[in-house]
Short mmCIF file of C-alpha atoms in Angstrom, two decimals:
data_model
loop_
_atom_site.label_atom_id
_atom_site.label_comp_id
_atom_site.label_asym_id
_atom_site.label_seq_id
_atom_site.Cartn_x
_atom_site.Cartn_y
_atom_site.Cartn_z
CA MET A 1 24.69 -68.69 -17.99
CA TYR A 2 23.55 -71.35 -20.30
CA ILE A 3 22.47 -74.84 -19.45
CA ASP A 4 22.25 -77.95 -21.72
CA GLU A 5 19.66 -80.16 -20.78
CA ASN A 6 20.76 -82.99 -22.96
CA THR A 7 24.11 -82.73 -20.93
CA ILE A 8 22.55 -83.58 -17.97
CA LYS A 9 20.34 -86.13 -19.09
CA GLU A 10 23.45 -87.90 -20.33
CA LEU A 11 25.52 -87.28 -17.14
CA ILE A 12 22.37 -88.98 -15.08
CA GLN A 13 22.20 -91.50 -17.29
CA GLU A 14 26.09 -92.45 -17.46
CA ARG A 15 25.64 -92.08 -13.48
CA ASP A 16 22.58 -94.82 -13.21
CA ASN A 17 24.85 -97.08 -15.50
CA LEU A 18 27.45 -96.78 -12.97
CA ILE A 19 25.26 -97.12 -10.27
CA ASN A 20 23.82 -100.62 -12.22
CA GLU A 21 27.99 -102.14 -12.91
CA ILE A 22 28.86 -101.33 -8.76
CA LYS A 23 25.75 -103.48 -7.80
CA GLU A 24 26.74 -106.29 -10.54
CA TYR A 25 30.11 -105.92 -9.26
CA GLU A 26 29.35 -106.15 -5.65
CA SER A 27 26.68 -109.13 -6.24
CA ASN A 28 29.69 -111.39 -8.23
CA ASN A 29 32.80 -109.97 -5.62
CA THR A 30 32.07 -111.25 -2.14
CA ASP A 31 35.75 -110.84 -1.42
CA TYR A 32 36.16 -106.89 -1.29
CA ASN A 33 40.07 -107.54 -0.32
CA LYS A 34 40.59 -108.73 -3.57
CA VAL A 35 38.73 -106.10 -5.75
CA ASN A 36 39.27 -103.16 -3.49
CA SER A 37 41.26 -101.17 -5.86
CA ARG A 38 38.26 -101.63 -8.50
CA TYR A 39 35.23 -101.15 -6.17
CA LYS A 40 36.81 -97.96 -4.33
CA MET A 41 37.37 -96.58 -7.72
CA MET A 42 33.83 -96.69 -9.40
CA ASN A 43 32.68 -95.49 -6.12
CA GLU A 44 34.82 -92.38 -6.36
CA GLU A 45 33.69 -91.77 -10.04
CA LEU A 46 30.32 -91.87 -8.57
CA ILE A 47 30.57 -89.57 -6.04
CA SER A 48 32.25 -87.26 -8.04
CA LEU A 49 29.82 -87.92 -11.13
CA THR A 50 26.73 -87.13 -8.70
CA LYS A 51 28.49 -84.03 -7.45
CA GLY A 52 28.58 -82.34 -11.05
CA ILE A 53 25.10 -83.38 -11.73
CA ASN A 54 23.73 -81.76 -8.74
CA SER A 55 25.79 -78.81 -9.67
CA LEU A 56 24.32 -78.71 -13.01
CA LEU A 57 21.12 -78.82 -11.56
CA LEU A 58 21.19 -76.11 -9.30
CA ASN A 59 22.61 -74.07 -12.48
CA LEU A 60 19.49 -74.93 -14.43
CA GLN A 61 17.52 -73.46 -11.73
CA PHE A 62 18.39 -70.28 -12.51
CA SER A 63 19.52 -69.34 -15.76
CA TYR A 64 20.67 -66.11 -17.18
CA SER A 65 22.09 -64.68 -20.50
CA ARG A 66 23.43 -61.55 -21.94
CA TYR A 67 20.91 -60.12 -24.41
CA ASN A 68 21.97 -59.61 -27.81
CA THR A 69 21.87 -55.56 -28.49
CA HIS A 70 23.59 -55.85 -31.92
CA GLY A 71 22.44 -53.41 -34.47
CA LEU A 72 20.60 -51.14 -31.81
CA ASN A 73 18.26 -53.96 -30.75
CA TYR A 74 17.65 -52.57 -27.51
CA PRO A 75 14.08 -53.65 -25.80
CA GLU A 76 11.07 -51.18 -25.23
CA ASP A 77 10.10 -53.61 -22.64
CA TYR A 78 12.16 -54.71 -20.00
CA ILE A 79 12.08 -54.75 -16.27
CA VAL A 80 14.87 -52.41 -14.23
CA PHE A 81 16.38 -54.34 -10.99
CA ASP A 82 18.47 -53.36 -7.97
CA THR A 83 19.03 -54.49 -4.83
CA GLU A 84 20.36 -53.22 -1.46
CA THR A 85 22.32 -55.76 0.59
CA THR A 86 24.26 -56.47 3.98
CA GLY A 87 27.60 -56.69 1.89
CA LEU A 88 28.90 -57.85 -0.77
CA ASP A 89 29.50 -61.85 -1.06
CA PRO A 90 26.46 -63.30 -2.76
CA ASN A 91 27.13 -66.86 -0.46
CA ASN A 92 27.88 -65.14 2.81
CA ASN A 93 25.46 -61.88 2.72
CA GLU A 94 21.87 -61.11 2.53
CA ILE A 95 19.06 -58.67 0.70
CA ILE A 96 17.33 -56.17 2.71
CA GLU A 97 15.59 -54.31 -0.08
CA TYR A 98 14.74 -55.03 -3.55
CA SER A 99 12.92 -53.12 -6.42
CA PHE A 100 11.64 -54.66 -10.04
CA LEU A 101 9.96 -51.77 -12.35
CA LYS A 102 8.12 -53.07 -14.93
CA TYR A 103 8.33 -50.94 -18.47
CA LYS A 104 6.45 -51.52 -21.49
CA ASP A 105 6.94 -49.13 -24.36
CA ASN A 106 9.41 -47.38 -21.97
CA LYS A 107 6.72 -46.61 -19.54
CA LEU A 108 6.24 -47.88 -16.11
CA VAL A 109 3.25 -50.23 -15.86
CA ASP A 110 4.37 -52.26 -12.77
CA LYS A 111 6.44 -52.68 -9.72
CA LEU A 112 7.58 -55.33 -7.35
CA SER A 113 9.47 -53.70 -4.36
CA SER A 114 9.99 -54.26 -0.41
CA LEU A 115 12.20 -54.30 2.61
CA VAL A 116 13.40 -57.94 3.77
CA LYS A 117 14.16 -58.91 7.00
CA PRO A 118 17.58 -60.87 6.91
CA SER A 119 18.50 -63.65 9.35
CA ASN A 120 21.60 -61.89 10.83
CA PRO A 121 21.38 -58.10 12.02
CA ILE A 122 22.14 -55.48 9.12
CA PRO A 123 25.94 -53.74 9.99
CA GLU A 124 25.79 -50.50 10.78
CA PHE A 125 28.31 -49.18 8.11
CA ILE A 126 25.60 -50.80 5.70
CA THR A 127 22.70 -48.79 7.37
CA ASN A 128 24.98 -45.58 6.69
CA ILE A 129 25.02 -46.62 3.43
CA THR A 130 21.33 -47.41 2.72
CA HIS A 131 19.89 -45.62 5.61
CA ILE A 132 17.96 -49.05 6.10
CA SER A 133 18.05 -49.54 9.84
CA ASN A 134 17.02 -53.23 11.80
CA GLU A 135 14.27 -51.30 13.15
CA MET A 136 12.90 -50.85 9.62
CA VAL A 137 13.22 -54.34 8.72
CA LYS A 138 11.98 -55.78 11.76
CA ASP A 139 8.34 -56.11 10.74
CA ALA A 140 9.52 -56.99 6.82
CA LEU A 141 8.94 -60.41 5.88
CA PRO A 142 12.10 -63.01 4.89
CA ILE A 143 13.30 -63.51 1.89
CA ASP A 144 12.21 -66.72 1.11
CA GLU A 145 8.36 -65.58 1.59
CA HIS A 146 9.13 -62.91 -1.48
CA LEU A 147 10.86 -65.42 -3.79
CA GLU A 148 8.05 -66.87 -5.62
CA SER A 149 6.17 -63.53 -6.18
CA ILE A 150 9.84 -62.09 -7.41
CA ILE A 151 9.92 -65.48 -9.75
CA GLU A 152 6.24 -64.73 -10.94
CA PHE A 153 7.21 -60.86 -11.90
CA ILE A 154 10.61 -61.69 -13.84
CA ASN A 155 10.46 -65.04 -15.68
CA GLY A 156 11.29 -65.09 -18.92
CA SER A 157 11.84 -60.65 -18.89
CA ILE A 158 15.00 -58.60 -19.83
CA ILE A 159 16.05 -57.28 -16.85
CA ILE A 160 18.23 -54.16 -16.90
CA GLY A 161 20.45 -52.79 -13.97
CA HIS A 162 23.60 -51.00 -13.14
CA ASN A 163 26.23 -53.33 -12.70
CA ILE A 164 23.36 -55.97 -13.15
CA LEU A 165 25.51 -58.93 -12.54
CA PHE A 166 25.88 -57.98 -8.69
CA ASP A 167 22.12 -58.06 -8.67
CA ILE A 168 21.48 -61.01 -10.16
CA LYS A 169 24.23 -63.08 -8.52
CA PHE A 170 22.45 -61.69 -5.15
CA LEU A 171 19.33 -63.58 -6.33
CA GLU A 172 20.86 -66.83 -7.86
CA SER A 173 22.15 -67.73 -4.63
CA THR A 174 19.00 -66.84 -2.59
CA ILE A 175 17.15 -69.08 -4.82
CA LYS A 176 19.60 -71.70 -4.72
CA ARG A 177 19.83 -71.90 -0.92
CA SER A 178 15.82 -71.54 -0.29
CA PRO A 179 14.18 -74.90 1.06
CA LEU A 180 11.23 -73.87 -1.12
CA GLU A 181 10.73 -75.80 -4.37
CA LEU A 182 10.41 -72.70 -6.71
CA ASP A 183 10.20 -72.81 -10.76
CA ARG A 184 12.75 -72.34 -12.56
CA VAL A 185 13.82 -69.13 -13.44
CA ASN A 186 15.16 -67.90 -16.93
CA ILE A 187 16.49 -64.16 -17.36
CA GLN A 188 18.10 -61.99 -20.09
CA TYR A 189 20.18 -58.74 -18.89
CA ILE A 190 21.22 -55.55 -20.05
CA ASP A 191 24.10 -53.75 -18.03
CA THR A 192 24.10 -49.58 -17.95
CA VAL A 193 27.71 -49.61 -16.58
CA SER A 194 29.05 -51.04 -19.96
CA LEU A 195 26.29 -48.46 -21.67
CA ALA A 196 27.34 -45.48 -20.20
CA ARG A 197 30.87 -45.77 -20.61
CA LYS A 198 29.94 -45.90 -24.36
CA CYS A 199 27.39 -43.30 -24.03
CA ILE A 200 28.60 -41.09 -21.19
CA PRO A 201 32.15 -41.11 -21.69
CA ASP A 202 32.57 -37.52 -20.08
CA ALA A 203 31.43 -38.18 -16.74
CA PRO A 204 34.17 -38.56 -14.02
CA ASN A 205 33.22 -42.37 -13.22
CA HIS A 206 30.45 -44.61 -14.17
CA LYS A 207 28.97 -45.20 -10.75
CA LEU A 208 25.05 -44.93 -10.39
CA GLU A 209 25.37 -42.01 -7.70
CA THR A 210 28.31 -40.22 -10.33
CA LEU A 211 26.01 -40.57 -13.02
CA LYS A 212 22.61 -39.20 -10.94
CA ASN A 213 24.77 -35.64 -10.12
CA TYR A 214 26.41 -35.73 -13.79
CA LEU A 215 23.08 -36.00 -16.04
CA ASN A 216 21.29 -33.72 -13.09
CA ILE A 217 18.66 -36.44 -12.01
CA ASP A 218 16.66 -35.63 -8.73
CA ASN A 219 16.46 -38.85 -6.78
CA VAL A 220 17.72 -40.38 -3.28
CA SER A 221 21.15 -43.06 -3.83
CA HIS A 222 21.10 -46.32 -2.23
CA ARG A 223 17.22 -47.00 -2.13
CA SER A 224 16.24 -49.58 -4.59
CA GLU A 225 13.77 -48.13 -6.27
CA SER A 226 15.26 -44.60 -6.64
CA ASP A 227 18.13 -46.46 -7.92
CA CYS A 228 15.86 -48.56 -10.41
CA GLU A 229 14.31 -45.21 -11.70
CA VAL A 230 18.00 -43.64 -12.28
CA THR A 231 19.25 -46.68 -14.04
CA GLN A 232 15.76 -46.25 -16.43
CA ILE A 233 17.11 -43.01 -17.32
CA VAL A 234 20.38 -43.72 -18.25
CA TYR A 235 19.42 -46.36 -19.66
CA MET A 236 17.07 -44.21 -22.01
CA LYS A 237 19.88 -41.43 -22.33
CA CYS A 238 22.25 -43.82 -23.75
CA VAL A 239 20.21 -45.76 -26.04
CA GLU A 240 19.19 -42.18 -27.28
CA LYS A 241 22.27 -41.22 -27.81
CA LEU A 242 23.88 -44.61 -29.54
CA ILE A 243 20.22 -43.82 -32.08
CA GLU A 244 21.92 -40.34 -32.55
CA GLN A 245 25.20 -41.87 -33.66
CA GLU A 246 23.61 -44.06 -36.13
CA VAL A 247 21.47 -41.02 -37.51
CA GLU A 248 24.45 -39.05 -37.91
#
């Protein structure tokens, strides 16, 4: 999401002006019974304004926007991203595996992948889906110890993923919860779900595992690095199809 820094600066100035007004009011009015209504109103406004500023500052810490692909503007340099998590709620569940595969000229040049030790045990049904067990992550580092390297790896990049906002929101929530002082994150994204719906309309559905089978891709499912590889193949197939349609 895009956050206007000038808006935040204006709100901070408004808050500071209100603080000064409250201080002046307190110094000029010692009988709070007479001024209670006005005094209470100013303090409530200050609390509301401060909460709004804090929320915007959190959003400023992690900003993301859809990459503009109009006119076949599809990048050849990008990072493919996928996570495995303990559930579907980014505010209450945790990342247990992540992968970032970096491509230059559509060729893999680097990657950052790891298992992550969650603060709570992995539910059995998640292990059944991902085949990631509590035993596998018991010696892994907690997510806070991964964040600096993740941010350094992805910052300023175009991120591609299948239903990518799911993964982005998990990363965003994780960064916002972290007690660490981290660099600001600014990324753009492309979602291969919408691309596949447009370019592979005959598939039974557009889940990644379905597309993997439909395109005869021989990868395991529900492991982050393998899913990134499948996502990149889907992306390339879709871009090729779009270019063919343009030529025709």
